[in-house]
Amino acid sequence: MQIRSILALALALFLPLTGCVTQEMKQKKAARVVMEDTIRQEERGNYFVGRRYYKRDYKFWGFVRKPGEQWNTAKLVMLNEQGKFAPDRELGKLGSDNNSEYKLYGEFSGQTVYEPASNGFYPEFMLKAYELRNVAPASIFKEPGATDPARRIIATPY
């Protein structure tokens, strides 16, 4: 009899949580659908879309994609700031724009840059100018906590 009581109590505590998870998943999926539709409608042009991906231990800048292309086509880049400082560096607040989305003007140099902390090679993007598009865009990552600057994971957009 005691085991049934414990099971009933556990079930009673668990059921409300499943509704929250389901609702949260529905909200994320709806935000994702809106984001994908917005991307399809982006004006084509001579610019790129960038998402800042700040990690304390790594020196890459973030993900860059062509307008109209989904985030899974984006490249994780090293930013060449000889022509223009990155937004956070320009403000003197490194990483303050983590997960912000930008319209980037510039070009890929065709070179790759070694980043020692991740032991990876990343394409170099020559930044000329930028415009802030969104400070709180929908997530482009499946992994929870992917944008946490302290986590030593390098997530890829989906």
Tab-separated table of N, CA, C and O in Angstrom, residues 104-155:
chain	number	residue	atom	x	y	z
A	104	LEU	N	26.028	42.402	-41.655
A	104	LEU	CA	27.462	42.646	-41.783
A	104	LEU	C	27.815	43.009	-43.219
A	104	LEU	O	27.337	42.371	-44.163
A	105	TYR	N	28.660	43.994	-43.349
A	105	TYR	CA	29.186	44.364	-44.647
A	105	TYR	C	30.667	44.036	-44.653
A	105	TYR	O	31.385	44.372	-43.718
A	106	GLY	N	31.087	43.353	-45.678
A	106	GLY	CA	32.469	42.930	-45.777
A	106	GLY	C	32.547	41.742	-46.705
A	106	GLY	O	31.656	41.519	-47.530
A	107	GLU	N	33.621	40.971	-46.551
A	107	GLU	CA	33.810	39.829	-47.439
A	107	GLU	C	34.705	38.789	-46.780
A	107	GLU	O	35.466	39.103	-45.866
A	108	PHE	N	34.595	37.583	-47.267
A	108	PHE	CA	35.515	36.537	-46.844
A	108	PHE	C	36.816	36.740	-47.597
A	108	PHE	O	36.810	36.972	-48.802
A	109	SER	N	37.925	36.668	-46.893
A	109	SER	CA	39.236	36.913	-47.515
A	109	SER	C	39.737	35.712	-48.314
A	109	SER	O	40.640	35.857	-49.129
A	110	GLY	N	39.167	34.544	-48.049
A	110	GLY	CA	39.658	33.328	-48.677
A	110	GLY	C	40.726	32.638	-47.827
A	110	GLY	O	41.181	31.549	-48.142
A	111	GLN	N	41.126	33.279	-46.748
A	111	GLN	CA	42.129	32.732	-45.848
A	111	GLN	C	41.443	32.018	-44.683
A	111	GLN	O	40.295	32.309	-44.347
A	112	THR	N	42.168	31.104	-44.066
A	112	THR	CA	41.699	30.495	-42.832
A	112	THR	C	42.644	30.909	-41.714
A	112	THR	O	43.829	31.154	-41.944
A	113	VAL	N	42.096	31.010	-40.523
A	113	VAL	CA	42.854	31.465	-39.359
A	113	VAL	C	42.807	30.378	-38.294
A	113	VAL	O	41.733	29.840	-38.006
A	114	TYR	N	43.952	30.091	-37.714
A	114	TYR	CA	44.032	29.090	-36.652
A	114	TYR	C	43.634	29.721	-35.328
A	114	TYR	O	44.088	30.805	-34.970
A	115	GLU	N	42.778	29.027	-34.585
A	115	GLU	CA	42.350	29.475	-33.257
A	115	GLU	C	42.839	28.410	-32.281
A	115	GLU	O	42.316	27.300	-32.253
A	116	PRO	N	43.892	28.707	-31.485
A	116	PRO	CA	44.546	27.675	-30.677
A	116	PRO	C	43.685	27.038	-29.581
A	116	PRO	O	43.819	25.842	-29.330
A	117	ALA	N	42.801	27.780	-28.926
A	117	ALA	CA	42.023	27.192	-27.820
A	117	ALA	C	41.108	26.075	-28.304
A	117	ALA	O	40.908	25.086	-27.611
A	118	SER	N	40.558	26.213	-29.501
A	118	SER	CA	39.684	25.178	-30.049
A	118	SER	C	40.438	24.227	-30.970
A	118	SER	O	39.870	23.238	-31.429
A	119	ASN	N	41.684	24.564	-31.251
A	119	ASN	CA	42.518	23.794	-32.176
A	119	ASN	C	41.817	23.665	-33.532
A	119	ASN	O	41.826	22.618	-34.160
A	120	GLY	N	41.180	24.769	-33.962
A	120	GLY	CA	40.440	24.746	-35.221
A	120	GLY	C	40.875	25.844	-36.173
A	120	GLY	O	41.482	26.841	-35.769
A	121	PHE	N	40.553	25.645	-37.441
A	121	PHE	CA	40.799	26.630	-38.479
A	121	PHE	C	39.454	27.178	-38.937
A	121	PHE	O	38.531	26.406	-39.224
A	122	TYR	N	39.354	28.501	-39.008
A	122	TYR	CA	38.090	29.146	-39.354
A	122	TYR	C	38.313	30.147	-40.482
A	122	TYR	O	39.368	30.778	-40.560
A	123	PRO	N	37.294	30.324	-41.342
A	123	PRO	CA	37.437	31.307	-42.409
A	123	PRO	C	37.538	32.721	-41.839
A	123	PRO	O	36.938	33.025	-40.801
A	124	GLU	N	38.284	33.563	-42.532
A	124	GLU	CA	38.471	34.949	-42.102
A	124	GLU	C	37.451	35.839	-42.805
A	124	GLU	O	37.310	35.794	-44.026
A	125	PHE	N	36.742	36.642	-42.008
A	125	PHE	CA	35.785	37.607	-42.550
A	125	PHE	C	36.330	39.004	-42.316
A	125	PHE	O	36.648	39.368	-41.180
A	126	MET	N	36.461	39.780	-43.393
A	126	MET	CA	36.976	41.152	-43.334
A	126	MET	C	35.791	42.097	-43.101
A	126	MET	O	35.018	42.358	-44.025
A	127	LEU	N	35.648	42.588	-41.877
A	127	LEU	CA	34.528	43.458	-41.523
A	127	LEU	C	34.781	44.887	-41.987
A	127	LEU	O	35.834	45.457	-41.725
A	128	LYS	N	33.784	45.451	-42.674
A	128	LYS	CA	33.863	46.850	-43.126
A	128	LYS	C	32.844	47.722	-42.396
A	128	LYS	O	33.107	48.888	-42.126
A	129	ALA	N	31.680	47.157	-42.108
A	129	ALA	CA	30.623	47.899	-41.400
A	129	ALA	C	29.598	46.894	-40.882
A	129	ALA	O	29.583	45.738	-41.303
A	130	TYR	N	28.736	47.363	-39.974
A	130	TYR	CA	27.689	46.494	-39.437
A	130	TYR	C	26.491	47.322	-39.016
A	130	TYR	O	26.592	48.529	-38.788
A	131	GLU	N	25.344	46.660	-38.931
A	131	GLU	CA	24.111	47.242	-38.391
A	131	GLU	C	23.508	46.216	-37.450
A	131	GLU	O	23.368	45.049	-37.823
A	132	LEU	N	23.155	46.626	-36.258
A	132	LEU	CA	22.495	45.735	-35.312
A	132	LEU	C	21.084	45.451	-35.802
A	132	LEU	O	20.339	46.372	-36.126
A	133	ARG	N	20.712	44.173	-35.865
A	133	ARG	CA	19.364	43.786	-36.295
A	133	ARG	C	18.485	43.371	-35.140
A	133	ARG	O	17.295	43.664	-35.116
A	134	ASN	N	19.052	42.608	-34.175
A	134	ASN	CA	18.222	42.057	-33.118
A	134	ASN	C	19.099	41.681	-31.924
A	134	ASN	O	20.094	40.994	-32.095
A	135	VAL	N	18.722	42.131	-30.730
A	135	VAL	CA	19.494	41.797	-29.528
A	135	VAL	C	18.981	40.534	-28.834
A	135	VAL	O	19.643	40.019	-27.946
A	136	ALA	N	17.806	40.046	-29.235
A	136	ALA	CA	17.241	38.835	-28.621
A	136	ALA	C	16.560	37.967	-29.679
A	136	ALA	O	15.359	37.724	-29.612
A	137	PRO	N	17.326	37.480	-30.659
A	137	PRO	CA	16.714	36.655	-31.708
A	137	PRO	C	16.416	35.239	-31.224
A	137	PRO	O	16.915	34.816	-30.184
A	138	ALA	N	15.616	34.527	-32.008
A	138	ALA	CA	15.313	33.125	-31.694
A	138	ALA	C	16.594	32.299	-31.734
A	138	ALA	O	17.526	32.616	-32.475
A	139	SER	N	16.631	31.262	-30.955
A	139	SER	CA	17.816	30.415	-30.880
A	139	SER	C	18.065	29.689	-32.201
A	139	SER	O	17.139	29.252	-32.869
A	140	ILE	N	19.337	29.567	-32.546
A	140	ILE	CA	19.721	28.815	-33.740
A	140	ILE	C	20.389	27.493	-33.350
A	140	ILE	O	20.921	26.796	-34.203
A	141	PHE	N	20.340	27.164	-32.068
A	141	PHE	CA	21.013	25.970	-31.554
A	141	PHE	C	20.025	25.008	-30.908
A	141	PHE	O	19.069	25.435	-30.265
A	142	LYS	N	20.293	23.711	-31.043
A	142	LYS	CA	19.494	22.687	-30.369
A	142	LYS	C	19.941	22.512	-28.924
A	142	LYS	O	19.141	22.249	-28.053
A	143	GLU	N	21.260	22.641	-28.687
A	143	GLU	CA	21.821	22.378	-27.368
A	143	GLU	C	21.398	23.440	-26.369
A	143	GLU	O	21.609	24.624	-26.601
A	144	PRO	N	20.819	23.036	-25.243
A	144	PRO	CA	20.514	24.006	-24.194
A	144	PRO	C	21.816	24.603	-23.660
A	144	PRO	O	22.813	23.907	-23.509
A	145	GLY	N	21.828	25.886	-23.428
A	145	GLY	CA	23.013	26.544	-22.892
A	145	GLY	C	24.113	26.774	-23.909
A	145	GLY	O	25.231	27.117	-23.538
A	146	ALA	N	23.817	26.617	-25.187
A	146	ALA	CA	24.843	26.761	-26.226
A	146	ALA	C	25.453	28.159	-26.243
A	146	ALA	O	26.619	28.321	-26.583
A	147	THR	N	24.684	29.167	-25.864
A	147	THR	CA	25.201	30.543	-25.903
A	147	THR	C	25.807	30.994	-24.576
A	147	THR	O	26.199	32.152	-24.447
A	148	ASP	N	25.911	30.104	-23.619
A	148	ASP	CA	26.537	30.432	-22.339
A	148	ASP	C	28.037	30.635	-22.566
A	148	ASP	O	28.740	29.704	-22.960
A	149	PRO	N	28.557	31.853	-22.340
A	149	PRO	CA	29.975	32.138	-22.599
A	149	PRO	C	30.948	31.269	-21.809
A	149	PRO	O	32.080	31.059	-22.239
A	150	ALA	N	30.525	30.746	-20.668
A	150	ALA	CA	31.415	29.950	-19.828
A	150	ALA	C	31.505	28.486	-20.273
A	150	ALA	O	32.457	27.798	-19.938
A	151	ARG	N	30.505	28.011	-21.016
A	151	ARG	CA	30.503	26.603	-21.449
A	151	ARG	C	31.485	26.398	-22.588
A	151	ARG	O	31.469	27.136	-23.561
A	152	ARG	N	32.298	25.392	-22.452
A	152	ARG	CA	33.325	25.116	-23.449
A	152	ARG	C	32.816	24.176	-24.542
A	152	ARG	O	33.496	23.227	-24.905
A	153	ILE	N	31.630	24.443	-25.037
A	153	ILE	CA	31.136	23.690	-26.170
A	153	ILE	C	31.069	24.633	-27.358
A	153	ILE	O	30.869	25.831	-27.205
A	154	ILE	N	31.272	24.073	-28.533
A	154	ILE	CA	31.121	24.842	-29.758
A	154	ILE	C	29.952	24.211	-30.492
A	154	ILE	O	30.092	23.172	-31.141
A	155	ALA	N	28.800	24.814	-30.331
A	155	ALA	CA	27.583	24.287	-30.940
A	155	ALA	C	27.535	24.701	-32.413
A	155	ALA	O	28.169	25.659	-32.826
